């Protein structure tokens, strides 16, 4: 009798047989092995290089005064007038130097800049780890055309798994409902294969780094 078993049935039969057979894992240490080769570069250097490679703009600040000076320079150059900041820690710094900003969502549809903190900096791919656990919530890092992030060197980690450890330590079992990574402005080449930056969300991502926690 001619075998009329289809190719799909043969494949499923092989899969069932393989699942029934108990075999030792040929690579038991695979998950413990490093995914990337070791590097002698400092995480701060790796992050700065990777972040600028994805069209992010990196500014290092030595202290509060230099931070405000950099912010003033950027605002004057870009003609920013509506900067929104909902993080009490950031508001304290801005108020100390009487820097004008919006502390509520009044006229939020006119927002030019969203100013937020972050959870961690992922050096390996120049990414910023965000969550809605801070006062900025979900909107402030997405709606304005410019997103400015202030972070500290203590938040710098090499890989994503290390960033998740920081979040786990900070929040325990009460994890934020939104955790995401931002790697430069969004990009797409769907239209005629032409790369467009900032197609979705902010068109610019600026990062101000402080060498130590406040």
CSV table of C-alpha atoms in Angstrom, one decimal:
chain,number,residue,atom,x,y,z
A,1,UNK,CA,0.0,0.0,0.0
A,2,UNK,CA,1.3,3.4,-0.9
A,3,UNK,CA,2.2,5.7,2.0
A,4,UNK,CA,-0.1,8.7,1.9
A,5,UNK,CA,1.3,10.4,5.0
A,6,UNK,CA,1.8,14.1,4.3
A,7,UNK,CA,5.1,15.9,4.9
A,8,UNK,CA,3.4,17.8,7.8
A,9,UNK,CA,2.4,14.6,9.5
A,10,UNK,CA,5.9,13.2,9.2
A,11,UNK,CA,7.3,16.2,10.7
A,12,UNK,CA,4.9,16.2,13.6
A,13,UNK,CA,5.6,12.5,14.2
A,14,UNK,CA,9.3,13.3,14.5
A,15,UNK,CA,8.7,16.1,16.9
A,16,UNK,CA,6.5,13.9,19.1
A,17,UNK,CA,9.1,11.2,19.1
A,18,UNK,CA,11.8,13.6,20.1
A,19,UNK,CA,9.7,15.0,22.9
A,20,UNK,CA,9.2,11.5,24.3
A,21,UNK,CA,12.9,10.7,24.3
A,22,UNK,CA,14.8,11.8,27.4
A,23,UNK,CA,18.2,13.2,26.6
A,24,UNK,CA,20.8,15.1,28.5
A,25,UNK,CA,21.3,18.7,27.7
A,26,UNK,CA,24.4,18.9,25.4
A,27,UNK,CA,25.1,22.5,26.5
A,28,UNK,CA,24.4,22.6,30.2
A,29,UNK,CA,26.5,25.7,30.8
A,30,UNK,CA,25.2,27.7,27.8
A,31,UNK,CA,23.0,30.1,29.8
A,32,UNK,CA,25.8,31.0,32.2
A,33,UNK,CA,28.2,31.9,29.4
A,34,UNK,CA,28.7,35.6,28.5
A,35,UNK,CA,26.7,36.8,25.5
A,36,UNK,CA,29.3,39.4,24.6
A,37,UNK,CA,33.1,39.4,24.6
A,38,UNK,CA,34.8,41.1,27.5
A,39,UNK,CA,35.9,44.7,27.1
A,40,UNK,CA,38.4,46.8,28.9
A,41,UNK,CA,36.5,50.1,28.1
A,42,UNK,CA,34.8,51.9,31.0
A,43,UNK,CA,30.9,51.6,30.8
A,44,UNK,CA,30.6,55.4,30.5
A,45,UNK,CA,32.8,55.4,27.4
A,46,UNK,CA,31.0,52.4,25.8
A,47,UNK,CA,27.6,54.1,26.5
A,48,UNK,CA,28.7,57.5,25.0
A,49,UNK,CA,29.9,55.8,21.9
A,50,UNK,CA,26.9,53.6,21.4
A,51,UNK,CA,24.4,56.4,22.3
A,52,UNK,CA,25.9,58.8,19.8
A,53,UNK,CA,25.9,56.1,17.1
A,54,UNK,CA,22.1,55.8,17.3
A,55,UNK,CA,21.7,59.6,16.9
A,56,UNK,CA,21.4,60.4,20.7
A,57,UNK,CA,23.1,63.5,22.0
A,58,UNK,CA,25.3,63.1,25.1
A,59,UNK,CA,26.3,65.8,27.6
A,60,UNK,CA,28.4,65.1,30.7
A,61,UNK,CA,27.9,67.5,33.7
A,62,UNK,CA,30.4,67.8,36.6
A,63,UNK,CA,27.9,69.5,39.0
A,64,UNK,CA,24.5,71.2,39.3
A,65,UNK,CA,25.8,74.5,37.9
A,66,UNK,CA,27.2,72.9,34.8
A,67,UNK,CA,24.0,71.0,34.3
A,68,UNK,CA,21.9,74.3,34.4
A,69,UNK,CA,24.5,76.0,32.1
A,70,UNK,CA,24.2,73.2,29.6
A,71,UNK,CA,20.4,73.3,29.8
A,72,UNK,CA,20.3,77.0,29.3
A,73,UNK,CA,22.6,76.8,26.3
A,74,UNK,CA,20.5,74.0,24.7
A,75,UNK,CA,17.2,75.9,25.3
A,76,UNK,CA,18.7,79.1,23.8
A,77,UNK,CA,20.0,77.4,20.8
A,78,UNK,CA,16.8,75.4,20.1
A,79,UNK,CA,14.5,78.2,21.2
A,80,UNK,CA,12.7,76.0,23.7
A,81,UNK,CA,10.0,77.7,25.8
A,82,UNK,CA,7.7,75.0,27.1
A,83,UNK,CA,9.7,72.5,29.1
A,84,UNK,CA,7.7,70.1,31.2
A,85,UNK,CA,9.1,68.4,34.2
A,86,UNK,CA,7.0,66.3,36.7
A,87,UNK,CA,9.8,64.7,38.7
A,88,UNK,CA,10.1,66.3,42.2
A,89,UNK,CA,13.8,65.6,42.2
A,90,UNK,CA,14.3,67.4,39.0
A,91,UNK,CA,11.9,70.2,39.9
A,92,UNK,CA,14.0,70.9,43.0
A,93,UNK,CA,17.1,71.4,40.9
A,94,UNK,CA,15.3,73.6,38.4
A,95,UNK,CA,13.6,75.7,41.1
A,96,UNK,CA,16.9,76.2,42.9
A,97,UNK,CA,18.3,78.0,39.8
A,98,UNK,CA,14.8,79.6,39.0
A,99,UNK,CA,14.7,77.8,35.7
A,100,UNK,CA,11.3,78.2,34.1
A,101,UNK,CA,9.3,74.9,33.5
A,102,UNK,CA,5.9,73.4,33.7
A,103,UNK,CA,5.2,71.2,36.8
A,104,UNK,CA,1.6,70.2,35.7
A,105,UNK,CA,0.1,69.0,32.4
A,106,UNK,CA,-1.6,72.3,31.7
A,107,UNK,CA,-1.5,73.0,27.9
A,108,UNK,CA,0.4,69.8,27.6
A,109,UNK,CA,-0.5,69.6,23.9
A,110,UNK,CA,2.0,72.5,23.4
A,111,UNK,CA,4.9,70.8,25.2
A,112,UNK,CA,8.2,71.1,23.4
A,113,UNK,CA,10.4,69.2,25.8
A,114,UNK,CA,9.8,66.4,28.2
A,115,UNK,CA,12.4,66.3,31.0
A,116,UNK,CA,12.6,63.0,32.9
A,117,UNK,CA,14.8,60.7,35.0
A,118,UNK,CA,15.4,57.0,34.1
A,119,UNK,CA,15.9,53.6,35.7
A,120,UNK,CA,19.3,52.7,34.2
A,121,UNK,CA,21.7,53.3,31.3
A,122,UNK,CA,22.6,50.2,29.3
A,123,UNK,CA,26.2,50.8,28.0
A,124,UNK,CA,26.3,47.8,25.6
A,125,UNK,CA,23.8,49.3,23.1
A,126,UNK,CA,23.5,52.9,24.3
A,127,UNK,CA,20.0,52.4,25.6
A,128,UNK,CA,18.1,54.2,28.3
A,129,UNK,CA,15.9,52.0,30.6
A,130,UNK,CA,12.6,53.8,31.4
A,131,UNK,CA,9.5,52.9,33.5
A,132,UNK,CA,6.3,54.5,34.6
A,133,UNK,CA,7.4,54.1,38.2
A,134,UNK,CA,8.6,57.7,38.3
A,135,UNK,CA,6.3,60.8,38.3
A,136,UNK,CA,6.8,61.3,34.6
A,137,UNK,CA,4.6,58.3,34.0
A,138,UNK,CA,4.1,57.2,30.4
A,139,UNK,CA,3.4,60.4,28.5
A,140,UNK,CA,6.3,62.7,29.2
A,141,UNK,CA,9.0,60.6,27.5
A,142,UNK,CA,6.8,60.1,24.4
A,143,UNK,CA,4.6,63.1,23.5
A,144,UNK,CA,6.9,66.1,23.3
A,145,UNK,CA,9.1,66.3,20.3
A,146,UNK,CA,12.3,66.5,22.4
A,147,UNK,CA,13.0,64.1,25.3
A,148,UNK,CA,15.8,65.1,27.8
A,149,UNK,CA,17.0,62.5,30.3
A,150,UNK,CA,19.0,63.2,33.4
A,151,UNK,CA,20.9,60.2,34.9
A,152,UNK,CA,23.8,59.5,37.2
A,153,UNK,CA,26.9,57.4,36.6
A,154,UNK,CA,25.8,55.1,39.4
A,155,UNK,CA,22.9,54.0,37.1
A,156,UNK,CA,25.4,52.9,34.4
A,157,UNK,CA,25.4,49.2,33.8
A,158,UNK,CA,26.9,47.1,31.0
A,159,UNK,CA,24.0,44.9,29.9
A,160,UNK,CA,20.2,44.8,30.0
A,161,UNK,CA,20.2,42.0,32.6
A,162,UNK,CA,22.1,44.3,35.0
A,163,UNK,CA,19.5,47.1,34.4
A,164,UNK,CA,16.7,44.7,35.3
A,165,UNK,CA,18.6,43.9,38.6
A,166,UNK,CA,18.5,47.6,39.5
A,167,UNK,CA,14.8,47.8,38.9
A,168,UNK,CA,14.2,44.6,40.9
A,169,UNK,CA,16.2,46.0,43.8
A,170,UNK,CA,14.4,49.3,43.7
A,171,UNK,CA,10.8,48.1,43.3
A,172,UNK,CA,10.9,44.5,44.7
A,173,UNK,CA,7.7,42.7,43.8
A,174,UNK,CA,5.9,45.9,43.0
A,175,UNK,CA,7.3,46.3,39.5
A,176,UNK,CA,6.1,49.1,37.3
A,177,UNK,CA,3.5,48.2,34.7
A,178,UNK,CA,5.6,49.7,31.9
A,179,UNK,CA,9.3,49.0,31.5
A,180,UNK,CA,10.9,49.9,28.2
A,181,UNK,CA,14.3,50.7,26.6
A,182,UNK,CA,14.9,53.7,24.3
A,183,UNK,CA,17.8,53.5,21.9
A,184,UNK,CA,17.9,56.9,20.2
A,185,UNK,CA,15.0,58.5,18.3
A,186,UNK,CA,12.7,56.0,16.6
A,187,UNK,CA,13.6,55.1,13.0
A,188,UNK,CA,12.0,53.6,10.0
A,189,UNK,CA,12.8,53.0,6.4
A,190,UNK,CA,9.4,51.7,5.3
A,191,UNK,CA,8.8,54.7,3.0
A,192,UNK,CA,10.8,54.2,-0.2
A,193,UNK,CA,13.7,52.7,1.9
A,194,UNK,CA,14.6,56.1,3.1
A,195,UNK,CA,15.7,56.3,6.8
A,196,UNK,CA,13.6,58.7,8.8
A,197,UNK,CA,14.4,59.5,12.4
A,198,UNK,CA,11.8,60.4,15.0
A,199,UNK,CA,8.9,58.9,12.9
A,200,UNK,CA,7.2,58.0,16.2
A,201,UNK,CA,7.6,59.8,19.5
A,202,UNK,CA,10.4,62.4,20.1
A,203,UNK,CA,12.4,63.5,17.2
A,204,UNK,CA,15.4,64.2,19.5
A,205,UNK,CA,16.8,62.4,22.5
A,206,UNK,CA,19.3,64.2,24.7
A,207,UNK,CA,21.0,62.7,27.7
A,208,UNK,CA,22.6,64.7,30.5
A,209,UNK,CA,24.8,62.6,32.8
A,210,UNK,CA,25.8,63.5,36.3
A,211,UNK,CA,28.9,61.9,37.8
A,212,UNK,CA,27.3,61.1,41.2
A,213,UNK,CA,23.9,60.8,42.9
A,214,UNK,CA,22.4,64.0,44.3
